[in-house]
Tab-separated table of C-alpha atoms in Angstrom:
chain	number	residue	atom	x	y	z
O	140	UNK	CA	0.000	0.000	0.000
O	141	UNK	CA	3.139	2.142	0.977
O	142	UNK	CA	4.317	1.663	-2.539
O	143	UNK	CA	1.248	2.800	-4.521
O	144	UNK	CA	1.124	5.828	-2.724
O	145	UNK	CA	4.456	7.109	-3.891
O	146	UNK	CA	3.132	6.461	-7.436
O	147	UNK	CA	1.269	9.523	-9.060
O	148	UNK	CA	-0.248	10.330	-11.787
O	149	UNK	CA	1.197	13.421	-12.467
O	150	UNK	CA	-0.905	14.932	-15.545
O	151	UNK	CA	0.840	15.849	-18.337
O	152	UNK	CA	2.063	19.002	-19.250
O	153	UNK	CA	-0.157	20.836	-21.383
O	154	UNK	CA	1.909	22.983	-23.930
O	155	UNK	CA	4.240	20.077	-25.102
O	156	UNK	CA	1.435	18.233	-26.155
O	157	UNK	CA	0.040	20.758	-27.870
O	158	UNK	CA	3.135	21.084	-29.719
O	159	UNK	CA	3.142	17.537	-30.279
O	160	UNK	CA	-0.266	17.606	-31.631
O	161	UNK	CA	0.207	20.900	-33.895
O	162	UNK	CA	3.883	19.028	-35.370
O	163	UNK	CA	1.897	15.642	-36.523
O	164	UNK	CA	-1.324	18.178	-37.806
O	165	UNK	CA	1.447	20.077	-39.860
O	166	UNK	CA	3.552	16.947	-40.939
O	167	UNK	CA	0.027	15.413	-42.206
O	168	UNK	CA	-1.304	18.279	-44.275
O	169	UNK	CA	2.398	18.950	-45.778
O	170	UNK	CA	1.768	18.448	-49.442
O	171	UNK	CA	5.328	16.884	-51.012
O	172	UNK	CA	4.510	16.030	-54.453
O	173	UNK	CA	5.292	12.886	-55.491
O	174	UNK	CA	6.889	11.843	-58.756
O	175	UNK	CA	5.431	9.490	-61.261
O	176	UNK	CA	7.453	7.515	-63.306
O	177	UNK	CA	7.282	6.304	-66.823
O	178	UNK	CA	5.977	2.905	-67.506
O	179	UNK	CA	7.507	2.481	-70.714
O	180	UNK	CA	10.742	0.811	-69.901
O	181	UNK	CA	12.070	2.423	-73.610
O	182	UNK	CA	12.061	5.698	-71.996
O	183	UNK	CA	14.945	6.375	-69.768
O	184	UNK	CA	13.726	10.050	-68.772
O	185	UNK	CA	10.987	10.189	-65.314
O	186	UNK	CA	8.316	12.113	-66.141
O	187	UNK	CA	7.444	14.540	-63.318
O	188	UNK	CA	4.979	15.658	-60.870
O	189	UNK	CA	4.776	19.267	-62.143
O	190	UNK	CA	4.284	18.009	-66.149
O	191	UNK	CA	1.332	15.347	-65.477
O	192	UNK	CA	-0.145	18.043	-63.595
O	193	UNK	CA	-0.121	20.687	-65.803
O	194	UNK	CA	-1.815	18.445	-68.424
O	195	UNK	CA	-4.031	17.521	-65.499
O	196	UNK	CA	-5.090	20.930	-64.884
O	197	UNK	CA	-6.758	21.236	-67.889
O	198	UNK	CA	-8.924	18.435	-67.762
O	199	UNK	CA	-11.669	18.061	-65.145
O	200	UNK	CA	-12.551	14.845	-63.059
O	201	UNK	CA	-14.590	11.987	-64.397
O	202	UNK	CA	-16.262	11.067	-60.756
O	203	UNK	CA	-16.477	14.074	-58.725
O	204	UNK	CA	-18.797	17.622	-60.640
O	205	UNK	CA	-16.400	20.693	-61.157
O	206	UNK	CA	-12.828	19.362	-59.958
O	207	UNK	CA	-9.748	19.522	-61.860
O	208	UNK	CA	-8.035	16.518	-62.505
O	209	UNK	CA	-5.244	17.630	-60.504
O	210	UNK	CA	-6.873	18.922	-57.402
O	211	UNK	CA	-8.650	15.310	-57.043
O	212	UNK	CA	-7.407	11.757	-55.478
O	213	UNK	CA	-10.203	9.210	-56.611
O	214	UNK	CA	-8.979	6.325	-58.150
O	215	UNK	CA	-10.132	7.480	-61.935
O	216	UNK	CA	-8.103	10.549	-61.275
O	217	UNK	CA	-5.368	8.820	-60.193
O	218	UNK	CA	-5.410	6.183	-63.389
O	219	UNK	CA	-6.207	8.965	-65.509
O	220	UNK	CA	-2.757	10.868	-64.380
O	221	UNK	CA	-0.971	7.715	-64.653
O	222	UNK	CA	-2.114	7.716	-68.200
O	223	UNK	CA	-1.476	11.420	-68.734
O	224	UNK	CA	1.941	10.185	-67.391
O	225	UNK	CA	2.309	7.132	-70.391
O	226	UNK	CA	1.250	9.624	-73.016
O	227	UNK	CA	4.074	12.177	-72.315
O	228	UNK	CA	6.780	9.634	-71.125
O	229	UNK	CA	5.603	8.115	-75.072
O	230	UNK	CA	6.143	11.920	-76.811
O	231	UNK	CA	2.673	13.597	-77.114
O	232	UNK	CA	2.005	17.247	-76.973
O	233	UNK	CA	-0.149	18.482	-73.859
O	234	UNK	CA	-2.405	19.251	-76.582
O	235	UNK	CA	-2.725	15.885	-78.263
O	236	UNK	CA	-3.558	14.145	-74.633
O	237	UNK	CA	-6.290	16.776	-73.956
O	238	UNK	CA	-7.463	15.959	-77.718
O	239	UNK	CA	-8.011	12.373	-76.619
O	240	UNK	CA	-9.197	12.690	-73.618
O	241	UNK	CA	-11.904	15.052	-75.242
O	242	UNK	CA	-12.368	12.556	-78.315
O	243	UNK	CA	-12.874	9.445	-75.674
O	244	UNK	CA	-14.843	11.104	-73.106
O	245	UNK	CA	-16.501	13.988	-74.729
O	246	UNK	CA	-15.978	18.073	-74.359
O	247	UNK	CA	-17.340	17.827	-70.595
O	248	UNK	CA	-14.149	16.588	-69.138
O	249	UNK	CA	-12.168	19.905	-71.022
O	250	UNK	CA	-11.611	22.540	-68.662
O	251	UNK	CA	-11.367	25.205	-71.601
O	252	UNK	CA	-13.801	24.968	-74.778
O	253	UNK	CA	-11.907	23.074	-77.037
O	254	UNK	CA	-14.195	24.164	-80.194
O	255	UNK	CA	-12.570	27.951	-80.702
O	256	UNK	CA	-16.235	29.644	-81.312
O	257	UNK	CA	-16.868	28.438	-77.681
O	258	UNK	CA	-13.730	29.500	-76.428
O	259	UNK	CA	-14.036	32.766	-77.892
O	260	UNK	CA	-17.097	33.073	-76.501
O	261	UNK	CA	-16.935	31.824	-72.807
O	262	UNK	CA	-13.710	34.805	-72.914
O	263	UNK	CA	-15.714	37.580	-74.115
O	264	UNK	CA	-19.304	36.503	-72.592
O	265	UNK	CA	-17.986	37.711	-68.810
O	266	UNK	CA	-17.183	41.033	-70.659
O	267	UNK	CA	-19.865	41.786	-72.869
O	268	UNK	CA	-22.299	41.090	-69.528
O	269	UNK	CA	-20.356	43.644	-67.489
O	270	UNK	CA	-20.240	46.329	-70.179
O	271	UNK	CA	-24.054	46.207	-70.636
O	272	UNK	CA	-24.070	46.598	-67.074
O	273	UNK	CA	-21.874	49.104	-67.020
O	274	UNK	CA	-23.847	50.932	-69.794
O	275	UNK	CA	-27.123	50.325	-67.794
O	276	UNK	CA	-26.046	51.669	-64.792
O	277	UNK	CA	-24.198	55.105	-66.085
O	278	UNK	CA	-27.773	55.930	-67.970
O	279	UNK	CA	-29.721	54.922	-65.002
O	280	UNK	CA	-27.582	57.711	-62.870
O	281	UNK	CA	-27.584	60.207	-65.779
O	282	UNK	CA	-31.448	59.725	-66.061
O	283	UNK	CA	-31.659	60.750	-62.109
O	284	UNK	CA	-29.313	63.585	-61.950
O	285	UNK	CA	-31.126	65.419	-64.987
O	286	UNK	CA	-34.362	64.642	-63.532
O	287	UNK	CA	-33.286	65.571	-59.849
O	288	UNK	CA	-31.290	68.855	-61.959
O	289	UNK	CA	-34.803	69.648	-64.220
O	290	UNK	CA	-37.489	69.813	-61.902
O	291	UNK	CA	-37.049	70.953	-58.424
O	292	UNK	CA	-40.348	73.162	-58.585
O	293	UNK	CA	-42.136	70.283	-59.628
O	294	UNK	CA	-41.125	67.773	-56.856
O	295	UNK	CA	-42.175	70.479	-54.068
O	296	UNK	CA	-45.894	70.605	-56.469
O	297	UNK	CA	-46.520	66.840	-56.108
O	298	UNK	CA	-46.052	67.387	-52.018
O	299	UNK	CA	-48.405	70.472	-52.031
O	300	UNK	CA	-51.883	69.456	-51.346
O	301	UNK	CA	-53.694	72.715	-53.593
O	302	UNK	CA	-51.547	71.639	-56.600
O	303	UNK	CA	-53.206	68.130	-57.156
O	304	UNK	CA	-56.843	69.135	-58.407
O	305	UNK	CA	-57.957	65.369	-57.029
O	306	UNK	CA	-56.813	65.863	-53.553
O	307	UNK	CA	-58.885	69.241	-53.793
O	308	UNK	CA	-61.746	67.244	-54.581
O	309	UNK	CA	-61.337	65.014	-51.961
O	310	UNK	CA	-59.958	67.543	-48.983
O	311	UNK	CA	-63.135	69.610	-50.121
O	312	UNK	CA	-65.777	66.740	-49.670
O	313	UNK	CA	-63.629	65.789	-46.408
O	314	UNK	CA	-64.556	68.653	-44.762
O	315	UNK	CA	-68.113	68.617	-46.022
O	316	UNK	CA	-68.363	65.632	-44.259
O	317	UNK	CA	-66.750	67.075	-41.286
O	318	UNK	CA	-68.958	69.339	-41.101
O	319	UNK	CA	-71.961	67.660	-40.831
């Protein structure tokens, strides 16, 4: 009994685990891109991280709606950047991969338009919206300030009761019936 008293639990300091805990949070999310090699054993050169994902970039994911290629980590993302991978270790232009890609899986998987009407067109849409809007909104505040500039007797008139010949008619049989 003597001997389990002299045995405490001490708790344990707070701040070092808190360090511990912010080190293995840190060391987790640390992104260190890996490399991907070339699976044709013809090609001596490694193809790299940074050149599958620029291809990747331009492509969107088959599984998940409205994320790149590159930003994903579902297992069709991850074949289809091993393939991206096989295509350039092989020799084919950025270009040409995003050209297959498009011809096997259709224009929804290109990140840009590939037809050039389209891509002239989702460029100069965002524009033409905000210049109409632009144009709008300039004649809208021109329209007030000559209206607010033309006619400052005439707002004062549509607050004066004896201007309005209806709300004479009315404020006269008001106090007709007022007075009786």
């Amino acid at each position: 009994m003597n001997s389990l008293r002299r045995i405490s639990l001490r708790p344990i300091p707070f701040r070092p685990v808190l360090a511990l805990i912010v080190i293995l949070f840190f060391l987790r999310t640390l992104n260190v891109p890996m490399r991907v090699c070339a699976q044709d054993a013809a090609v001596d050169g490694v193809i790299s991280y940074d050149e599958v994902n620029a291809v990747a970039k331009e492509l969107y994911c088959p599984v998940c709606p409205n994320e790149l290629l590159s930003d994903c980590q579902t297992q069709a993302c991850i074949q289809w950047k091993t393939e991206i991978s096989d295509q350039l270790a092989v020799g084919q232009s950025p270009q040409q991969i995003i050209d297959s890609f498009v011809r096997r899986y259709g224009d929804r998987v290109a990140h840009v338009p590939q037809d050039p009407f389209l891509r002239a067109l989702s460029l100069v849409t965002p524009f033409a919206v905000a210049l109409v809007a632009l144009i709008i909104g300039a004649r809208t505040f021109l329209r007030w300030g000559r209206l607010a500039r033309r006619s400052p007797i005439a707002a004062d008139a549509k607050h004066d009761i004896s201007a309005n010949p209806i709300d004479n008619d009315y404020r006269a049989r008001l106090e007709r019936d007022l007075e009786n």
